[in-house]
XYZ file of C-alpha atoms in Angstrom:
741
model
C -21.260 -22.318 -6.704
C -19.146 -20.002 -8.853
C -16.643 -22.810 -9.474
C -19.513 -25.016 -10.630
C -20.772 -22.370 -13.044
C -17.262 -21.826 -14.344
C -16.941 -25.558 -14.881
C -20.192 -25.594 -16.877
C -18.983 -22.840 -19.211
C -15.603 -24.498 -19.594
C -17.211 -27.796 -20.575
C -19.507 -26.011 -23.028
C -16.422 -24.502 -24.590
C -14.631 -27.826 -24.643
C -17.505 -29.356 -26.622
C -17.108 -26.655 -29.262
C -13.334 -26.924 -29.209
C -13.617 -30.660 -29.636
C -15.436 -30.047 -32.871
C -12.380 -28.154 -34.061
C -10.205 -31.192 -33.425
C -8.099 -31.880 -30.383
C -5.401 -29.573 -31.688
C -8.021 -26.834 -32.113
C -7.047 -26.401 -35.734
C -9.519 -25.132 -38.285
C -8.943 -27.959 -40.702
C -11.293 -30.336 -38.928
C -14.205 -27.971 -39.060
C -14.709 -28.285 -42.762
C -14.901 -32.035 -42.289
C -17.246 -31.981 -39.333
C -19.487 -34.540 -40.947
C -16.602 -36.792 -41.856
C -17.257 -40.365 -40.789
C -13.783 -40.513 -39.199
C -14.559 -37.710 -36.757
C -16.074 -38.827 -33.444
C -17.428 -35.744 -31.702
C -18.404 -37.600 -28.533
C -14.981 -39.219 -28.132
C -13.154 -35.980 -28.875
C -15.285 -34.123 -26.332
C -14.731 -36.858 -23.752
C -10.961 -36.691 -24.148
C -10.927 -32.884 -24.003
C -13.168 -32.835 -20.941
C -11.039 -35.422 -19.179
C -7.862 -33.446 -19.881
C -9.515 -30.354 -18.429
C -10.760 -32.127 -15.288
C -7.299 -33.407 -14.436
C -6.100 -29.809 -14.110
C -8.787 -28.945 -11.515
C -8.946 -29.494 -7.744
C -9.454 -33.207 -7.031
C -8.955 -33.599 -10.765
C -7.849 -37.217 -10.781
C -10.880 -38.277 -8.733
C -13.185 -36.313 -11.038
C -11.578 -37.827 -14.127
C -12.053 -41.327 -12.720
C -15.734 -40.530 -12.095
C -16.018 -39.378 -15.711
C -14.410 -42.617 -16.862
C -17.275 -44.544 -15.242
C -19.650 -42.830 -17.687
C -17.412 -42.948 -20.751
C -19.799 -44.904 -22.969
C -22.857 -42.906 -21.823
C -21.049 -39.611 -22.380
C -19.781 -40.388 -25.869
C -23.045 -41.947 -27.057
C -25.124 -39.021 -25.748
C -23.069 -36.325 -27.451
C -22.926 -38.219 -30.736
C -26.702 -38.662 -30.635
C -27.174 -34.913 -30.223
C -24.504 -33.850 -32.714
C -25.698 -36.133 -35.491
C -29.401 -35.743 -34.859
C -29.790 -39.529 -34.711
C -29.387 -42.307 -32.189
C -26.025 -43.798 -33.148
C -26.660 -46.934 -31.109
C -28.975 -48.408 -33.739
C -29.735 -48.066 -37.479
C -31.857 -45.055 -38.424
C -34.596 -47.178 -39.978
C -35.185 -48.924 -36.632
C -35.507 -45.780 -34.533
C -38.899 -45.198 -32.872
C -38.440 -41.478 -33.425
C -36.551 -40.834 -36.639
C -35.201 -37.349 -37.224
C -33.880 -37.242 -40.753
C -32.361 -34.519 -42.854
C -30.743 -32.757 -39.863
C -27.337 -31.328 -40.708
C -24.528 -31.508 -38.240
C -25.688 -29.532 -35.229
C -22.259 -28.036 -34.687
C -22.100 -26.664 -38.231
C -25.407 -24.919 -37.565
C -24.159 -23.577 -34.228
C -21.018 -22.235 -35.861
C -23.193 -20.399 -38.346
C -25.140 -18.794 -35.527
C -21.876 -17.654 -33.966
C -20.579 -16.303 -37.274
C -23.586 -14.008 -37.710
C -23.547 -12.985 -33.998
C -26.925 -14.570 -33.235
C -25.635 -16.560 -30.258
C -23.175 -13.909 -28.985
C -25.879 -11.228 -29.030
C -28.350 -13.521 -27.271
C -25.926 -14.555 -24.519
C -24.909 -10.907 -23.984
C -28.525 -9.827 -23.544
C -29.311 -12.768 -21.271
C -26.228 -12.028 -19.168
C -27.257 -8.400 -18.677
C -30.756 -9.446 -17.587
C -29.317 -11.904 -15.061
C -26.977 -9.194 -13.773
C -29.938 -6.882 -13.143
C -31.697 -9.693 -11.322
C -28.671 -10.356 -9.103
C -28.289 -6.702 -8.106
C -31.831 -6.287 -6.756
C -32.284 -7.546 -3.139
C -36.075 -7.566 -3.498
C -35.809 -9.851 -6.522
C -33.478 -12.208 -4.682
C -35.755 -12.337 -1.650
C -38.833 -13.063 -3.732
C -37.095 -15.832 -5.677
C -35.650 -17.366 -2.523
C -38.971 -17.481 -0.707
C -40.746 -18.798 -3.769
C -38.241 -21.638 -4.125
C -39.332 -23.153 -0.809
C -42.407 -24.966 -2.150
C -42.566 -28.644 -1.136
C -45.404 -30.109 -3.188
C -43.222 -32.811 -4.680
C -42.354 -30.975 -7.902
C -38.671 -31.016 -8.807
C -36.468 -30.114 -11.737
C -37.116 -33.534 -13.253
C -40.770 -32.543 -13.732
C -39.704 -29.583 -15.878
C -37.414 -31.894 -17.837
C -40.268 -34.391 -18.216
C -42.548 -31.674 -19.607
C -39.950 -30.604 -22.173
C -39.301 -34.216 -23.126
C -42.992 -34.936 -23.699
C -43.420 -31.788 -25.755
C -40.421 -32.449 -27.981
C -41.301 -36.104 -28.458
C -44.830 -35.371 -29.649
C -45.322 -36.214 -33.343
C -46.716 -32.741 -34.085
C -43.819 -30.895 -32.468
C -41.740 -30.536 -35.625
C -44.730 -29.445 -37.687
C -45.569 -26.748 -35.135
C -41.932 -25.652 -34.968
C -41.883 -25.230 -38.741
C -45.043 -23.119 -38.515
C -43.435 -20.924 -35.844
C -40.330 -20.727 -38.028
C -42.358 -19.438 -41.001
C -44.357 -17.103 -38.780
C -41.245 -15.471 -37.311
C -39.652 -15.169 -40.735
C -42.664 -13.338 -42.174
C -43.554 -11.437 -38.981
C -40.323 -10.313 -37.255
C -42.211 -8.525 -34.452
C -44.284 -11.558 -33.514
C -42.109 -12.624 -30.556
C -41.962 -9.064 -29.242
C -45.744 -8.793 -29.387
C -46.131 -12.102 -27.532
C -43.616 -11.106 -24.873
C -45.218 -7.671 -24.523
C -48.569 -9.332 -23.885
C -47.026 -11.751 -21.377
C -45.190 -8.960 -19.565
C -48.338 -6.850 -19.486
C -50.330 -9.788 -18.064
C -47.876 -10.256 -15.194
C -47.878 -6.560 -14.375
C -51.696 -6.325 -14.452
C -52.663 -8.902 -11.842
C -55.730 -8.002 -9.747
C -55.635 -6.976 -6.097
C -54.020 -9.378 -3.589
C -57.452 -10.262 -2.172
C -58.912 -11.188 -5.564
C -55.719 -12.925 -6.670
C -55.864 -15.117 -3.553
C -59.486 -16.045 -4.305
C -58.512 -17.030 -7.858
C -55.535 -19.108 -6.690
C -57.640 -20.885 -4.072
C -60.251 -21.616 -6.709
C -57.746 -23.089 -9.161
C -56.344 -25.455 -6.518
C -59.802 -26.617 -5.362
C -60.832 -30.251 -5.830
C -63.917 -31.015 -7.880
C -66.366 -33.628 -6.670
C -65.649 -37.110 -8.014
C -68.791 -38.999 -9.034
C -67.061 -42.170 -10.198
C -67.861 -45.398 -8.360
C -64.566 -47.175 -9.062
C -60.854 -46.485 -8.750
C -59.961 -46.929 -12.413
C -58.904 -43.280 -12.688
C -56.282 -43.823 -9.983
C -54.070 -45.658 -12.461
C -53.055 -42.424 -14.192
C -53.483 -39.942 -11.387
C -51.144 -36.938 -11.125
C -50.351 -37.144 -7.438
C -49.409 -34.058 -5.440
C -49.549 -33.289 -1.725
C -51.473 -30.648 0.172
C -49.415 -28.144 2.144
C -49.891 -26.795 5.657
C -49.385 -23.180 6.720
C -45.610 -23.723 6.875
C -45.492 -25.057 3.309
C -44.707 -28.540 4.618
C -46.631 -31.598 3.394
C -49.853 -31.784 5.392
C -49.673 -34.725 7.814
C -52.816 -36.805 8.372
C -54.076 -38.148 11.703
C -54.445 -41.753 12.794
C -57.593 -43.300 14.253
C -56.859 -41.795 17.666
C -56.505 -38.200 16.470
C -52.691 -38.069 16.540
C -50.421 -37.250 13.630
C -48.787 -40.255 12.074
C -45.329 -40.773 13.585
C -42.660 -39.571 13.538
C -44.575 -36.276 13.293
C -45.914 -34.640 16.452
C -48.366 -31.838 17.252
C -47.535 -30.717 20.786
C -49.456 -27.433 20.492
C -52.555 -29.152 19.016
C -52.874 -26.733 16.125
C -53.540 -29.560 13.689
C -50.147 -29.289 11.956
C -46.770 -30.908 12.550
C -44.386 -29.084 14.871
C -41.455 -27.314 13.210
C -38.107 -25.793 14.165
C -37.107 -22.138 13.767
C -36.559 -22.718 10.042
C -40.007 -24.250 9.516
C -38.723 -27.834 9.156
C -40.784 -30.681 10.677
C -39.359 -32.145 13.901
C -40.033 -35.290 15.941
C -40.778 -35.517 19.674
C -37.067 -35.099 20.451
C -36.747 -31.924 18.380
C -34.813 -33.679 15.613
C -35.470 -32.561 12.033
C -37.447 -35.185 10.091
C -35.901 -35.926 6.709
C -38.963 -37.318 4.931
C -40.196 -36.009 1.589
C -43.735 -36.309 0.278
C -42.523 -38.430 -2.645
C -39.445 -40.603 -2.796
C -37.947 -44.034 -2.342
C -36.640 -43.861 1.217
C -38.830 -44.638 4.220
C -38.291 -43.701 7.859
C -37.144 -45.792 10.826
C -37.202 -44.929 14.506
C -34.208 -45.335 16.788
C -34.943 -49.020 17.299
C -35.060 -49.790 13.599
C -38.847 -50.025 13.348
C -40.244 -48.826 10.039
C -42.637 -45.957 10.751
C -42.987 -44.949 7.109
C -42.593 -46.943 3.874
C -43.429 -46.130 0.258
C -46.065 -47.318 -2.194
C -45.451 -47.802 -5.913
C -45.995 -44.091 -6.657
C -43.508 -43.069 -3.969
C -46.171 -41.814 -1.539
C -45.475 -42.119 2.209
C -47.358 -44.970 3.929
C -47.661 -45.504 7.690
C -47.042 -48.796 9.509
C -50.837 -49.237 9.447
C -50.876 -49.080 5.657
C -52.458 -45.604 5.598
C -51.168 -42.558 3.734
C -49.092 -40.286 5.981
C -49.679 -37.092 4.001
C -52.774 -35.649 2.341
C -52.314 -36.527 -1.316
C -54.637 -35.517 -4.135
C -55.000 -36.023 -7.866
C -54.119 -32.732 -9.570
C -56.175 -33.770 -12.611
C -59.334 -33.416 -10.503
C -58.822 -29.732 -9.701
C -60.394 -26.594 -11.136
C -57.097 -25.681 -12.815
C -57.085 -29.023 -14.606
C -60.649 -28.450 -15.799
C -59.784 -24.930 -16.949
C -56.779 -26.111 -18.973
C -58.743 -28.987 -20.466
C -61.646 -26.733 -21.456
C -59.210 -24.186 -22.870
C -57.868 -26.890 -25.160
C -61.376 -27.802 -26.246
C -62.219 -24.135 -26.821
C -59.229 -23.822 -29.144
C -60.261 -26.982 -31.002
C -63.813 -25.702 -31.515
C -62.545 -22.252 -32.582
C -64.480 -20.704 -29.701
C -61.623 -18.347 -28.864
C -61.766 -16.888 -32.369
C -65.480 -16.153 -32.105
C -65.061 -14.908 -28.528
C -62.361 -12.486 -29.622
C -64.428 -11.192 -32.538
C -67.425 -10.549 -30.306
C -65.466 -8.773 -27.593
C -63.339 -6.802 -30.025
C -66.382 -4.688 -30.903
C -68.461 -5.158 -27.733
C -65.829 -3.598 -25.465
C -65.741 -0.365 -27.448
C -65.737 2.676 -27.347
C -62.108 3.485 -26.660
C -60.605 6.535 -25.062
C -57.224 7.817 -23.959
C -55.777 6.778 -20.590
C -52.412 7.246 -18.959
C -50.309 4.911 -16.818
C -46.687 4.820 -15.675
C -45.591 4.135 -19.260
C -47.418 7.167 -20.626
C -50.664 7.756 -22.558
C -52.441 4.990 -24.466
C -55.785 4.217 -26.100
C -57.788 1.668 -24.155
C -61.315 0.325 -23.853
C -63.669 2.554 -21.897
C -65.615 1.390 -18.860
C -68.557 3.343 -20.267
C -69.339 0.879 -23.062
C -72.657 -0.986 -23.029
C -71.160 -4.403 -22.289
C -69.082 -3.168 -19.365
C -71.841 -0.971 -17.922
C -74.331 -3.819 -17.998
C -71.815 -6.219 -16.439
C -70.945 -3.827 -13.615
C -74.639 -3.437 -12.823
C -75.133 -7.214 -12.957
C -72.374 -7.642 -10.371
C -74.182 -5.245 -8.044
C -77.086 -7.719 -7.871
C -74.858 -10.001 -5.798
C -75.226 -7.567 -2.914
C -78.870 -8.654 -2.654
C -79.817 -11.736 -0.623
C -82.418 -12.906 -3.174
C -79.975 -13.025 -6.055
C -77.332 -14.828 -3.966
C -80.033 -17.355 -3.070
C -80.766 -17.791 -6.758
C -77.098 -18.609 -7.280
C -77.581 -21.372 -4.703
C -80.486 -22.660 -6.784
C -78.270 -22.797 -9.888
C -75.622 -24.570 -7.844
C -78.129 -27.223 -6.748
C -79.334 -27.751 -10.298
C -75.746 -28.313 -11.405
C -75.138 -30.803 -8.630
C -78.319 -32.764 -9.423
C -78.132 -32.725 -13.225
C -75.607 -30.608 -15.191
C -77.591 -31.080 -18.418
C -80.618 -29.450 -16.828
C -78.418 -26.624 -15.592
C -77.230 -26.127 -19.154
C -80.863 -25.888 -20.308
C -81.586 -23.207 -17.688
C -78.627 -21.079 -18.758
C -79.336 -21.584 -22.462
C -82.896 -20.389 -21.924
C -81.579 -17.186 -20.333
C -79.358 -16.698 -23.378
C -82.337 -17.144 -25.674
C -84.188 -14.454 -23.728
C -81.324 -12.051 -24.444
C -81.404 -12.931 -28.152
C -85.157 -12.334 -28.287
C -84.700 -8.941 -26.595
C -82.073 -8.117 -29.217
C -84.340 -9.072 -32.108
C -87.430 -7.140 -30.939
C -87.878 -3.454 -31.720
C -87.975 -1.911 -28.260
C -87.797 1.852 -28.129
C -86.866 2.181 -24.460
C -85.872 0.189 -21.324
C -89.354 0.850 -19.939
C -90.876 -1.396 -22.590
C -88.568 -4.238 -21.541
C -89.395 -3.671 -17.869
C -93.106 -3.907 -18.630
C -92.951 -7.311 -20.317
C -90.095 -8.814 -18.313
C -92.145 -10.571 -15.569
C -94.473 -12.183 -18.103
C -91.547 -13.724 -19.983
C -91.033 -16.061 -17.025
C -94.503 -16.142 -15.424
C -96.296 -16.945 -18.699
C -93.551 -18.268 -20.936
C -94.305 -18.539 -24.639
C -91.008 -20.188 -25.377
C -90.727 -23.975 -24.777
C -87.150 -23.483 -23.590
C -88.144 -20.903 -20.971
C -91.096 -23.055 -19.884
C -88.726 -25.992 -19.346
C -86.357 -23.726 -17.462
C -89.096 -22.657 -15.036
C -90.134 -26.292 -14.527
C -86.567 -27.234 -13.631
C -86.362 -24.326 -11.186
C -89.748 -25.243 -9.698
C -88.348 -28.649 -8.739
C -85.274 -27.189 -7.069
C -85.538 -26.026 -3.440
C -83.330 -24.213 -0.937
C -83.747 -23.056 2.656
C -84.876 -26.452 3.996
C -87.166 -26.917 1.009
C -89.493 -23.972 1.691
C -88.431 -21.942 -1.328
C -88.418 -23.266 -4.872
C -86.198 -21.755 -7.557
C -89.025 -20.660 -9.874
C -90.810 -18.664 -7.164
C -87.541 -17.073 -6.094
C -86.654 -16.103 -9.667
C -90.061 -14.536 -10.344
C -89.764 -12.610 -7.080
C -86.352 -11.284 -8.106
C -87.717 -10.196 -11.487
C -90.783 -8.432 -10.094
C -88.903 -6.539 -7.381
C -86.067 -5.402 -9.645
C -87.618 -5.216 -13.123
C -86.890 -1.517 -13.636
C -83.264 -1.808 -12.535
C -82.792 -4.973 -14.587
C -84.242 -3.389 -17.716
C -82.492 -0.012 -17.480
C -79.092 -0.908 -16.047
C -78.440 -4.424 -17.357
C -80.672 -5.701 -20.147
C -80.826 -2.497 -22.195
C -77.021 -2.006 -22.322
C -76.490 -5.711 -23.024
C -79.122 -5.619 -25.764
C -77.359 -2.670 -27.406
C -74.070 -4.538 -27.186
C -75.556 -7.597 -28.925
C -76.962 -5.403 -31.664
C -73.510 -3.871 -32.171
C -71.944 -7.318 -32.508
C -74.609 -8.424 -34.993
C -74.190 -5.322 -37.157
C -70.396 -5.581 -37.092
C -70.464 -9.077 -38.588
C -73.324 -9.173 -41.129
C -71.975 -12.407 -42.594
C -71.873 -13.977 -39.146
C -74.931 -12.496 -37.356
C -75.368 -15.297 -34.813
C -71.879 -15.137 -33.392
C -73.143 -14.410 -29.861
C -75.515 -17.407 -29.559
C -72.825 -19.680 -30.936
C -70.149 -18.449 -28.513
C -72.560 -18.506 -25.582
C -73.848 -22.017 -26.245
C -70.407 -23.454 -27.012
C -69.009 -22.091 -23.763
C -71.979 -23.489 -21.866
C -71.338 -26.866 -23.440
C -67.810 -26.808 -22.035
C -68.466 -25.508 -18.530
C -71.565 -27.641 -18.029
C -69.923 -30.857 -19.142
C -67.590 -33.086 -17.167
C -64.186 -31.496 -16.809
C -62.356 -34.524 -18.150
C -63.982 -37.182 -20.279
C -62.092 -39.969 -18.524
C -63.267 -38.817 -15.084
C -66.838 -38.558 -13.816
C -66.528 -35.180 -12.161
C -69.040 -32.494 -11.384
C -68.688 -29.491 -13.705
C -66.505 -26.669 -12.511
C -69.400 -24.185 -12.171
C -70.805 -25.398 -8.813
C -67.290 -25.340 -7.359
C -66.872 -21.751 -8.508
C -70.282 -20.780 -7.111
C -69.461 -22.367 -3.736
C -66.268 -20.348 -3.338
C -67.946 -17.215 -4.649
C -70.827 -17.473 -2.196
C -68.455 -18.201 0.685
C -66.628 -14.952 -0.033
C -69.800 -12.950 -0.676
C -71.594 -14.071 2.479
C -68.752 -12.711 4.619
C -68.845 -9.206 3.126
C -71.213 -8.796 0.165
C -70.737 -5.048 -0.177
C -66.960 -5.152 0.029
C -66.541 -8.173 -2.248
C -68.839 -6.838 -4.961
C -67.097 -3.462 -4.874
C -63.774 -5.265 -5.281
C -65.094 -7.318 -8.226
C -66.441 -4.206 -9.932
C -63.210 -2.267 -9.437
C -61.169 -5.178 -10.739
C -63.389 -5.420 -13.829
C -62.977 -1.706 -14.535
C -59.204 -1.871 -14.131
C -58.964 -4.944 -16.316
C -61.063 -3.544 -19.183
C -59.386 -0.149 -19.248
C -55.821 -1.401 -18.818
C -53.169 -1.132 -21.473
C -52.834 -4.898 -21.138
C -56.359 -5.622 -22.424
C -55.896 -3.445 -25.496
C -52.514 -4.994 -26.200
C -53.877 -8.523 -25.786
C -56.847 -7.930 -28.084
C -54.665 -6.391 -30.789
C -52.031 -9.113 -30.514
C -54.661 -11.859 -30.654
C -56.351 -10.225 -33.644
C -53.081 -10.088 -35.555
C -52.197 -13.675 -34.636
C -55.558 -15.019 -35.814
C -55.094 -13.318 -39.162
C -51.856 -15.200 -39.834
C -51.831 -18.292 -42.005
C -49.850 -20.332 -39.468
C -52.123 -19.509 -36.511
C -54.461 -22.456 -37.062
C -51.642 -24.980 -36.932
C -50.130 -23.403 -33.821
C -53.517 -23.350 -32.085
C -53.945 -27.003 -32.955
C -50.591 -27.707 -31.333
C -51.522 -25.867 -28.144
C -54.819 -27.754 -27.985
C -52.884 -31.017 -28.284
C -50.659 -30.056 -25.347
C -53.796 -29.435 -23.285
C -55.341 -32.789 -24.178
C -54.698 -35.922 -22.069
C -52.903 -38.537 -24.169
C -53.106 -42.306 -23.792
C -49.384 -42.573 -24.482
C -47.751 -41.296 -21.294
C -44.532 -40.579 -23.203
C -46.205 -37.613 -24.917
C -48.798 -36.735 -22.251
C -47.629 -33.162 -21.606
C -51.036 -32.300 -20.131
C -50.295 -34.168 -16.888
C -47.002 -32.335 -16.369
C -48.570 -28.938 -17.131
C -51.249 -29.613 -14.509
C -48.661 -30.825 -11.993
C -46.487 -27.726 -12.378
C -49.506 -25.400 -12.475
C -50.938 -26.699 -9.213
C -47.501 -26.475 -7.591
C -47.395 -22.819 -8.601
C -50.841 -21.815 -7.345
C -50.976 -24.005 -4.237
C -47.833 -23.041 -2.314
C -48.817 -20.955 0.689
C -46.484 -18.038 0.192
C -48.003 -14.625 0.759
C -49.975 -13.663 -2.330
C -48.288 -10.250 -2.246
C -45.003 -12.078 -2.751
C -46.412 -13.834 -5.819
C -47.629 -10.545 -7.248
C -44.261 -8.917 -6.522
C -42.497 -11.799 -8.227
C -44.817 -11.509 -11.250
C -44.189 -7.759 -11.466
C -40.449 -8.375 -11.227
C -40.549 -10.823 -14.139
C -42.736 -8.385 -16.098
C -40.186 -5.592 -15.744
C -37.242 -7.828 -16.555
C -38.924 -9.119 -19.725
C -40.439 -5.860 -20.946
C -39.634 -5.866 -24.688
C -39.467 -2.060 -24.703
C -36.138 -2.377 -22.884
C -33.205 -2.453 -25.334
C -31.647 -5.454 -23.573
C -34.790 -7.531 -23.923
C -35.355 -6.328 -27.465
C -31.867 -7.563 -28.390
C -32.555 -10.898 -26.721
C -35.795 -11.336 -28.664
C -34.129 -10.412 -31.954
C -31.479 -13.058 -31.331
C -34.011 -15.638 -30.254
C -36.071 -14.921 -33.345
C -33.007 -15.484 -35.506
C -32.362 -18.733 -33.668
C -35.907 -20.070 -34.012
C -36.315 -18.873 -37.570
C -32.880 -20.009 -38.677
C -32.330 -21.335 -42.116
C -31.714 -24.914 -40.958
C -35.415 -25.608 -40.649
C -35.975 -25.289 -36.919
C -32.878 -27.377 -36.209
C -33.045 -26.419 -32.531
C -36.274 -28.367 -32.099
C -34.764 -31.359 -33.836
C -31.772 -31.147 -31.542
C -33.891 -30.873 -28.430
C -36.009 -33.800 -29.523
C -32.928 -35.970 -29.843
C -31.627 -34.636 -26.518
C -34.735 -35.696 -24.646
C -35.606 -38.953 -26.424
C -34.375 -42.336 -25.218
C -31.239 -43.893 -26.616
C -32.137 -47.452 -27.609
C -29.072 -49.043 -26.017
C -29.370 -47.478 -22.567
C -33.113 -46.711 -22.415
C -32.172 -43.228 -21.185
C -32.158 -39.847 -22.893
C -28.880 -38.025 -23.625
C -30.054 -35.295 -21.236
C -30.475 -37.837 -18.434
C -27.132 -39.481 -19.078
C -25.225 -36.197 -19.268
C -26.911 -34.928 -16.070
C -26.075 -38.196 -14.349
C -22.442 -37.847 -15.434
C -22.276 -34.197 -14.388
C -23.632 -34.834 -10.879
C -21.359 -37.833 -10.301
C -18.298 -35.821 -11.307
C -19.286 -32.999 -8.962
C -19.892 -35.364 -6.067
C -16.562 -37.080 -6.692
C -14.953 -33.677 -6.316
C -16.592 -33.183 -2.931
C -19.559 -31.064 -4.000
C -22.891 -32.087 -2.495
C -26.206 -30.315 -2.987
C -28.828 -29.923 -0.338
C -32.440 -30.463 -1.295
C -35.017 -27.758 -0.759
C -35.194 -24.073 -1.544
C -32.361 -21.717 -2.411
C -31.118 -18.928 -0.166
C -30.784 -15.363 -1.407
C -27.015 -15.880 -1.435
C -27.404 -19.017 -3.563
C -29.568 -17.209 -6.105
C -27.197 -14.239 -6.192
C -24.261 -16.538 -6.898
C -26.132 -18.363 -9.614
C -27.284 -15.182 -11.382
C -23.965 -13.370 -10.943
C -21.956 -16.395 -12.028
C -24.068 -16.982 -15.118
C -24.024 -13.282 -15.999
C -20.252 -13.112 -15.623
C -19.767 -16.226 -17.714
C -22.022 -14.911 -20.474
C -20.706 -11.324 -20.677
C -17.067 -11.295 -19.495
C -15.029 -9.983 -22.490
C -12.020 -12.065 -21.471
C -14.109 -15.036 -20.365
C -14.034 -18.509 -21.799
C -17.265 -18.181 -23.775
C -16.040 -15.050 -25.573
C -12.791 -16.831 -26.384
C -14.766 -19.690 -27.903
C -16.780 -17.273 -30.017
C -13.561 -15.660 -31.195
C -11.963 -18.997 -31.977
C -14.949 -20.133 -34.020
C -15.019 -16.879 -36.007
C -11.282 -17.011 -36.708
C -11.391 -20.552 -38.107
C -12.051 -19.232 -41.634
C -9.103 -16.881 -41.687
């Protein structure tokens, strides 16, 4: 592993040296754009000369020769910012006005931007390698087997960089960083704070289970299957979940000798057949599986899914775009488009007040109090879930959603209108609200409330003996004093505060409330006919509450208090407020919304890859405490208050806001786009070359997760390569700086 890392750094250096000419003289540098200089060819020759000096060097050099044309073409495409295999006017993605990439890189070395960044990154990796807990967490987390591989991360980057708006967004980020040097630190501080402020393991597990839950598909055809994002469900051992045949047995070659419903495994958790032999069969791939007699037990369909000899799927596959996480991401994109997040932030910025001083492990800070009207009313509202009647009313809402989401939206909008009417009437005390509360629903004067009660009247639970309207009126009558004093009065005061804080925008609450309802009550994805996400959430919520209503509600309330009063919430609200005030924020938000929008052109459909990777993250069955520990580890490593991280961010800011007009994005776009001649990206061709050279030298990589030793070697090797004063990278930096002397 260390030899491989050393080889990577050596080749990186060779690429830079090649730019200086094969004699490493400084004269070539001034003519880097000269038409007679072929960077790809020079790099190929230098790399080949280096390989010959290594173990199995001749074999490695011959393997490199097989990719000569790919190698040279790829590097020239990156270095020039254009696809050299065809005229610029014929390129599908034209990147014009990009100076020689190497000239720009040399400039970043001259002003110490790259050296400072690699030093800081090396120190962070060294800290990671020295902590056994970090290594254990990373090793265990790397064992997921949902069918997501490194190529999915590459695909996401490719789709992002190829999107037409990518350069425009990069330029906006460039201007933002230039005018707001602390922007990246504020973003990273918020991210680090988020990771270190996760809720309790019990609540975190509920949230993860919810995000990975399928939503009910109401479509009557299979047209949506054409663009499905296929993943596989996992069993308790994090292996692909094997389905059963018509006789109740697992599809061969898998066996279930202990009848626990999952495939048998060895001591390492790997699936085994009836002879105890490890089964080498991935959830997605090209290779099938034959028994000892040559009979095909498993083949593949066009998506690479495993198919039995009966033509049935061997594993439990699902479309990740039909999950709650997918709906959440999609609705988040729509919320950004409709500017809902801006209104939501404005409302909560004042509604969460007052603030008071708290103290955590980082010292004292000013945070939002849990004694504010909005929080007090919400905590009391949560306590209603301890009561059977109110949980039954949730079941009524769930049934309305399942029957007709538009009617469910009308019910919830009517409740919002009741709150607005309470805000706009001059009540002097909660007692006055309690007195009129039952009549609001028993003798409604509002057409919207009357329609709400009619909808509830036609919705029944408990074998049809209880209708929703009767249940709701019963809840109101029995609890009117508590509702008025502990919930409605504080909420009313909070709405009044919001209205007074924004006299030019007095109806901000109704607009936010109704816009959010429009999102959560509608179909999650326009191209799918799915039930809204709300009934799915209610189902999981009720399942948890029915087991232990007292304990679950107490946990929800405590989590709400901790979240509101945390340093993280204050930091997030302040960071978001500052971001929204910036001129470039609208363009950046538009870009994020685009990433979270399904695209017809699969080449730029980053949404599908985000969903795929997100589900892989939340679904793997590792202990939730491990996930929280891993999140806390990342939070500490990336805390911008640490000098190392601060240096890294300063360097990164210089890189992104460099004077070459976001040249890094242009370079990455070229790196990931397809070369016309080979129909492959430079990244793909270089990776292909790299792996073939390694394999020719006798290095073979096993598939699956990494051991703690593997991760330690990777982190230590990278850290050493980045920070070693006498290492190859430092020599390259020195050589580049000395070229002007």
